[in-house]
Structure formats: structure tokens, C-alpha cells
């Protein structure tokens, strides 16, 4: 029996200068080995309250709730592999939707570049990738392993 590959999001005890926690997005292969790790953020610096799915307040700008998410297909703003066109408002060219069945109050979560990091860092709860090179790596691993599960574990 081979397990399926998945993504896992955890928190460190370190923070970025904007007050958001440095979180780790890990790509875990079907054998359970971590094959890549990226440092990411989630939520806004002033709202770093980590909660379980279903205990969230819409519009709170808090981090992605703890829970198990389904990873959807990569959505490109300007067509596959077009890194020049943005989805707008801090999202960047590529957005990977993640859906949690236990989270009914907040939605539209995903993985994307923290595209407006220089002027308004952080996200509204999505996983914010720190730059295009990391996002390119994530896209490469998503294509290679096709994980359909994201486990968000804040230790709650």
C-alpha cells in the first residue's frame, strides 16, 4: 500500500518583519518523505490567530484554518505557464484553490504568490508564497506529484 502524496502546512516560532509567522509548506511524496519545503505566510500580521476549521470569522484576515483541504487544479490568470498576467490584487499569475469541507464560513482559499508583498504583505487567509521562484517550484512539484490533499496542522 502506497500512501498518496500531499502538502502539509505548519507554523514555526519565527516571524517575518510584517508580523506574520513564517510557516512551512511541505511537499510529501507517496512514501512519506518530505521532498521540498517552502517558507510561506498566511493571514495578516495583526491577525495571527490560528484556529480550527469552522471556528473562523469571515473577513478576519486570520491564517488558513487548521484542517484537511482538497487541492484543486492550478488556475492561471493568462493561460498555462503565463507568468506575465496577474489575477489582480496581490494574487499574482497563478492560484491553486484549496477547499476544506469543514470550513463553511470562509472561502476562496488558495496558494498564491504574496504578489503585493512590498506594499501590503500577508494574505486574507491564503497561503502566501514569498516570490515567483518559490511559486515556480511549487507548480513544478504539483505537476510532478499531483497532491490532492493539504493538511494544515497548527498543533491545535
PDB file of C-alpha atoms in Angstrom:
ATOM      1  CA  UNK A   1       0.000   0.000   0.000  1.00  0.00           C
ATOM      2  CA  UNK A   2       1.432   3.326  -1.063  1.00  0.00           C
ATOM      3  CA  UNK A   3       0.086   6.466   0.518  1.00  0.00           C
ATOM      4  CA  UNK A   4      -0.742   9.335  -1.774  1.00  0.00           C
ATOM      5  CA  UNK A   5       1.392  12.484  -1.952  1.00  0.00           C
ATOM      6  CA  UNK A   6       0.147  15.516  -0.032  1.00  0.00           C
ATOM      7  CA  UNK A   7       1.012  19.052   1.022  1.00  0.00           C
ATOM      8  CA  UNK A   8       1.397  19.980   4.687  1.00  0.00           C
ATOM      9  CA  UNK A   9       1.356  23.459   6.236  1.00  0.00           C
ATOM     10  CA  UNK A  10       2.856  24.040   9.691  1.00  0.00           C
ATOM     11  CA  UNK A  11       3.934  27.078  11.713  1.00  0.00           C
ATOM     12  CA  UNK A  12       7.375  27.981  13.025  1.00  0.00           C
ATOM     13  CA  UNK A  13       8.028  30.211  16.043  1.00  0.00           C
ATOM     14  CA  UNK A  14       9.724  32.847  13.850  1.00  0.00           C
ATOM     15  CA  UNK A  15       8.038  35.845  12.250  1.00  0.00           C
ATOM     16  CA  UNK A  16       8.544  37.957   9.141  1.00  0.00           C
ATOM     17  CA  UNK A  17       9.072  41.697   9.678  1.00  0.00           C
ATOM     18  CA  UNK A  18       5.348  42.280   8.954  1.00  0.00           C
ATOM     19  CA  UNK A  19       4.344  40.174  11.971  1.00  0.00           C
ATOM     20  CA  UNK A  20       3.135  37.106  10.066  1.00  0.00           C
ATOM     21  CA  UNK A  21       4.525  33.792  11.250  1.00  0.00           C
ATOM     22  CA  UNK A  22       6.969  32.006   9.000  1.00  0.00           C
ATOM     23  CA  UNK A  23       5.095  28.873   8.030  1.00  0.00           C
ATOM     24  CA  UNK A  24       6.404  25.832   6.185  1.00  0.00           C
ATOM     25  CA  UNK A  25       4.661  24.352   3.159  1.00  0.00           C
ATOM     26  CA  UNK A  26       5.986  20.832   2.650  1.00  0.00           C
ATOM     27  CA  UNK A  27       5.604  18.538  -0.352  1.00  0.00           C
ATOM     28  CA  UNK A  28       5.398  14.958   0.932  1.00  0.00           C
ATOM     29  CA  UNK A  29       5.723  12.126  -1.595  1.00  0.00           C
ATOM     30  CA  UNK A  30       3.808   8.835  -1.657  1.00  0.00           C
ATOM     31  CA  UNK A  31       6.464   7.209   0.567  1.00  0.00           C
ATOM     32  CA  UNK A  32       6.018   9.862   3.270  1.00  0.00           C
ATOM     33  CA  UNK A  33       9.309  11.640   2.515  1.00  0.00           C
ATOM     34  CA  UNK A  34       9.450  15.438   2.510  1.00  0.00           C
ATOM     35  CA  UNK A  35      10.804  16.268  -0.958  1.00  0.00           C
ATOM     36  CA  UNK A  36      10.551  20.073  -0.807  1.00  0.00           C
ATOM     37  CA  UNK A  37       9.882  22.815   1.765  1.00  0.00           C
ATOM     38  CA  UNK A  38       8.970  26.443   1.164  1.00  0.00           C
ATOM     39  CA  UNK A  39       8.722  29.258   3.731  1.00  0.00           C
ATOM     40  CA  UNK A  40       5.333  30.950   3.340  1.00  0.00           C
ATOM     41  CA  UNK A  41       2.932  33.228   5.231  1.00  0.00           C
ATOM     42  CA  UNK A  42      -0.809  33.146   5.852  1.00  0.00           C
ATOM     43  CA  UNK A  43      -3.149  35.885   7.030  1.00  0.00           C
ATOM     44  CA  UNK A  44      -2.201  39.385   8.121  1.00  0.00           C
ATOM     45  CA  UNK A  45       0.390  40.272  10.755  1.00  0.00           C
ATOM     46  CA  UNK A  46      -2.175  41.903  13.038  1.00  0.00           C
ATOM     47  CA  UNK A  47      -4.477  38.833  12.901  1.00  0.00           C
ATOM     48  CA  UNK A  48      -2.204  35.858  13.585  1.00  0.00           C
ATOM     49  CA  UNK A  49      -4.874  33.885  15.438  1.00  0.00           C
ATOM     50  CA  UNK A  50      -4.633  30.220  14.495  1.00  0.00           C
ATOM     51  CA  UNK A  51      -7.982  28.408  14.671  1.00  0.00           C
ATOM     52  CA  UNK A  52      -9.572  25.131  13.672  1.00  0.00           C
ATOM     53  CA  UNK A  53     -11.795  24.983  10.605  1.00  0.00           C
ATOM     54  CA  UNK A  54     -15.338  26.073  11.363  1.00  0.00           C
ATOM     55  CA  UNK A  55     -14.255  28.450  14.155  1.00  0.00           C
ATOM     56  CA  UNK A  56     -13.406  31.327  11.874  1.00  0.00           C
ATOM     57  CA  UNK A  57     -14.795  34.779  11.382  1.00  0.00           C
ATOM     58  CA  UNK A  58     -15.334  35.888   7.773  1.00  0.00           C
ATOM     59  CA  UNK A  59     -13.233  38.931   6.909  1.00  0.00           C
ATOM     60  CA  UNK A  60     -10.937  38.341   9.891  1.00  0.00           C
ATOM     61  CA  UNK A  61      -7.758  38.165   7.768  1.00  0.00           C
ATOM     62  CA  UNK A  62      -6.612  35.297  10.006  1.00  0.00           C
ATOM     63  CA  UNK A  63      -4.424  32.425   8.784  1.00  0.00           C
ATOM     64  CA  UNK A  64      -5.781  29.449   6.906  1.00  0.00           C
ATOM     65  CA  UNK A  65      -7.785  27.391   9.420  1.00  0.00           C
ATOM     66  CA  UNK A  66      -6.423  24.071  10.660  1.00  0.00           C
ATOM     67  CA  UNK A  67      -7.999  21.184   8.769  1.00  0.00           C
ATOM     68  CA  UNK A  68      -7.753  18.939   5.727  1.00  0.00           C
ATOM     69  CA  UNK A  69      -8.231  20.575   2.337  1.00  0.00           C
ATOM     70  CA  UNK A  70      -8.737  19.317  -1.195  1.00  0.00           C
ATOM     71  CA  UNK A  71      -6.154  20.732  -3.610  1.00  0.00           C
ATOM     72  CA  UNK A  72      -7.772  21.817  -6.881  1.00  0.00           C
ATOM     73  CA  UNK A  73      -6.207  22.309 -10.308  1.00  0.00           C
ATOM     74  CA  UNK A  74      -3.786  25.172 -10.934  1.00  0.00           C
ATOM     75  CA  UNK A  75      -5.589  28.285 -12.214  1.00  0.00           C
ATOM     76  CA  UNK A  76      -3.592  30.636 -14.452  1.00  0.00           C
ATOM     77  CA  UNK A  77      -4.652  34.256 -14.977  1.00  0.00           C
ATOM     78  CA  UNK A  78      -3.267  34.382 -18.517  1.00  0.00           C
ATOM     79  CA  UNK A  79      -3.168  30.756 -19.611  1.00  0.00           C
ATOM     80  CA  UNK A  80      -0.872  27.874 -18.704  1.00  0.00           C
ATOM     81  CA  UNK A  81       2.675  28.925 -17.770  1.00  0.00           C
ATOM     82  CA  UNK A  82       1.996  32.618 -18.418  1.00  0.00           C
ATOM     83  CA  UNK A  83       3.844  34.363 -15.581  1.00  0.00           C
ATOM     84  CA  UNK A  84       3.181  37.850 -17.014  1.00  0.00           C
ATOM     85  CA  UNK A  85      -0.565  38.228 -16.289  1.00  0.00           C
ATOM     86  CA  UNK A  86      -1.901  38.596 -12.728  1.00  0.00           C
ATOM     87  CA  UNK A  87      -5.203  37.510 -11.171  1.00  0.00           C
ATOM     88  CA  UNK A  88      -5.018  41.011  -9.596  1.00  0.00           C
ATOM     89  CA  UNK A  89      -4.994  42.451  -6.062  1.00  0.00           C
ATOM     90  CA  UNK A  90      -1.927  40.718  -4.684  1.00  0.00           C
ATOM     91  CA  UNK A  91      -2.625  37.274  -6.150  1.00  0.00           C
ATOM     92  CA  UNK A  92      -0.087  37.039  -8.953  1.00  0.00           C
ATOM     93  CA  UNK A  93      -0.286  34.919 -12.108  1.00  0.00           C
ATOM     94  CA  UNK A  94      -1.122  31.545 -10.588  1.00  0.00           C
ATOM     95  CA  UNK A  95      -3.688  30.482  -7.970  1.00  0.00           C
ATOM     96  CA  UNK A  96      -4.139  26.966  -6.575  1.00  0.00           C
ATOM     97  CA  UNK A  97      -7.553  26.706  -4.891  1.00  0.00           C
ATOM     98  CA  UNK A  98      -7.789  24.678  -1.666  1.00  0.00           C
ATOM     99  CA  UNK A  99     -11.186  23.682  -0.290  1.00  0.00           C
ATOM    100  CA  UNK A 100     -11.970  22.488   3.244  1.00  0.00           C
ATOM    101  CA  UNK A 101     -15.299  20.687   3.716  1.00  0.00           C
ATOM    102  CA  UNK A 102     -15.289  21.674   7.416  1.00  0.00           C
ATOM    103  CA  UNK A 103     -14.909  25.382   6.683  1.00  0.00           C
ATOM    104  CA  UNK A 104     -18.255  26.902   5.737  1.00  0.00           C
ATOM    105  CA  UNK A 105     -17.796  30.477   6.928  1.00  0.00           C
ATOM    106  CA  UNK A 106     -14.716  31.486   4.972  1.00  0.00           C
ATOM    107  CA  UNK A 107     -13.908  30.514   1.430  1.00  0.00           C
ATOM    108  CA  UNK A 108     -11.832  31.195  -1.646  1.00  0.00           C
ATOM    109  CA  UNK A 109      -8.641  29.952  -0.043  1.00  0.00           C
ATOM    110  CA  UNK A 110      -5.646  29.047  -2.126  1.00  0.00           C
ATOM    111  CA  UNK A 111      -1.917  29.092  -2.660  1.00  0.00           C
ATOM    112  CA  UNK A 112      -0.519  32.113  -4.487  1.00  0.00           C
ATOM    113  CA  UNK A 113       2.430  34.496  -4.559  1.00  0.00           C
ATOM    114  CA  UNK A 114       2.172  37.271  -1.946  1.00  0.00           C
ATOM    115  CA  UNK A 115       2.257  39.465  -5.046  1.00  0.00           C
ATOM    116  CA  UNK A 116       1.937  42.854  -3.336  1.00  0.00           C
ATOM    117  CA  UNK A 117       4.353  41.960  -0.519  1.00  0.00           C
ATOM    118  CA  UNK A 118       6.379  45.158  -0.932  1.00  0.00           C
ATOM    119  CA  UNK A 119       3.378  47.396  -0.173  1.00  0.00           C
ATOM    120  CA  UNK A 120       0.829  45.217   1.676  1.00  0.00           C
ATOM    121  CA  UNK A 121       2.367  41.955   2.837  1.00  0.00           C
ATOM    122  CA  UNK A 122       0.368  38.995   4.043  1.00  0.00           C
ATOM    123  CA  UNK A 123      -2.860  37.477   2.755  1.00  0.00           C
ATOM    124  CA  UNK A 124      -6.556  37.345   3.597  1.00  0.00           C
ATOM    125  CA  UNK A 125      -6.030  33.763   4.800  1.00  0.00           C
ATOM    126  CA  UNK A 126      -4.488  32.134   1.758  1.00  0.00           C
ATOM    127  CA  UNK A 127      -1.025  30.589   1.708  1.00  0.00           C
ATOM    128  CA  UNK A 128       1.251  33.414   0.560  1.00  0.00           C
ATOM    129  CA  UNK A 129       4.336  32.288  -1.328  1.00  0.00           C
ATOM    130  CA  UNK A 130       7.351  34.606  -0.966  1.00  0.00           C
ATOM    131  CA  UNK A 131       8.262  35.259  -4.588  1.00  0.00           C
ATOM    132  CA  UNK A 132       7.950  33.868  -8.086  1.00  0.00           C
ATOM    133  CA  UNK A 133      10.889  31.455  -7.893  1.00  0.00           C
ATOM    134  CA  UNK A 134       9.278  29.588  -4.965  1.00  0.00           C
ATOM    135  CA  UNK A 135       5.914  29.578  -6.766  1.00  0.00           C
ATOM    136  CA  UNK A 136       7.590  28.119  -9.864  1.00  0.00           C
ATOM    137  CA  UNK A 137       8.988  25.357  -7.647  1.00  0.00           C
ATOM    138  CA  UNK A 138       5.567  24.681  -6.140  1.00  0.00           C
ATOM    139  CA  UNK A 139       3.996  24.479  -9.612  1.00  0.00           C
ATOM    140  CA  UNK A 140       6.743  22.062 -10.691  1.00  0.00           C
ATOM    141  CA  UNK A 141       6.132  19.779  -7.681  1.00  0.00           C
ATOM    142  CA  UNK A 142       2.339  19.993  -8.054  1.00  0.00           C
ATOM    143  CA  UNK A 143       2.710  18.765 -11.622  1.00  0.00           C
ATOM    144  CA  UNK A 144       5.199  16.069 -10.680  1.00  0.00           C
ATOM    145  CA  UNK A 145       3.332  14.610  -7.666  1.00  0.00           C
ATOM    146  CA  UNK A 146      -0.266  15.827  -8.217  1.00  0.00           C
ATOM    147  CA  UNK A 147      -1.116  16.038  -4.488  1.00  0.00           C
ATOM    148  CA  UNK A 148      -4.857  16.414  -3.855  1.00  0.00           C
ATOM    149  CA  UNK A 149      -4.661  16.829  -0.073  1.00  0.00           C
ATOM    150  CA  UNK A 150      -3.386  19.758   2.004  1.00  0.00           C
ATOM    151  CA  UNK A 151      -3.052  19.082   5.727  1.00  0.00           C
ATOM    152  CA  UNK A 152      -2.962  22.283   7.784  1.00  0.00           C
ATOM    153  CA  UNK A 153      -1.613  21.471  11.243  1.00  0.00           C
ATOM    154  CA  UNK A 154      -1.237  24.307  13.742  1.00  0.00           C
ATOM    155  CA  UNK A 155      -0.950  21.860  16.647  1.00  0.00           C
ATOM    156  CA  UNK A 156      -4.406  22.767  17.967  1.00  0.00           C
TER     157      UNK A 156
END
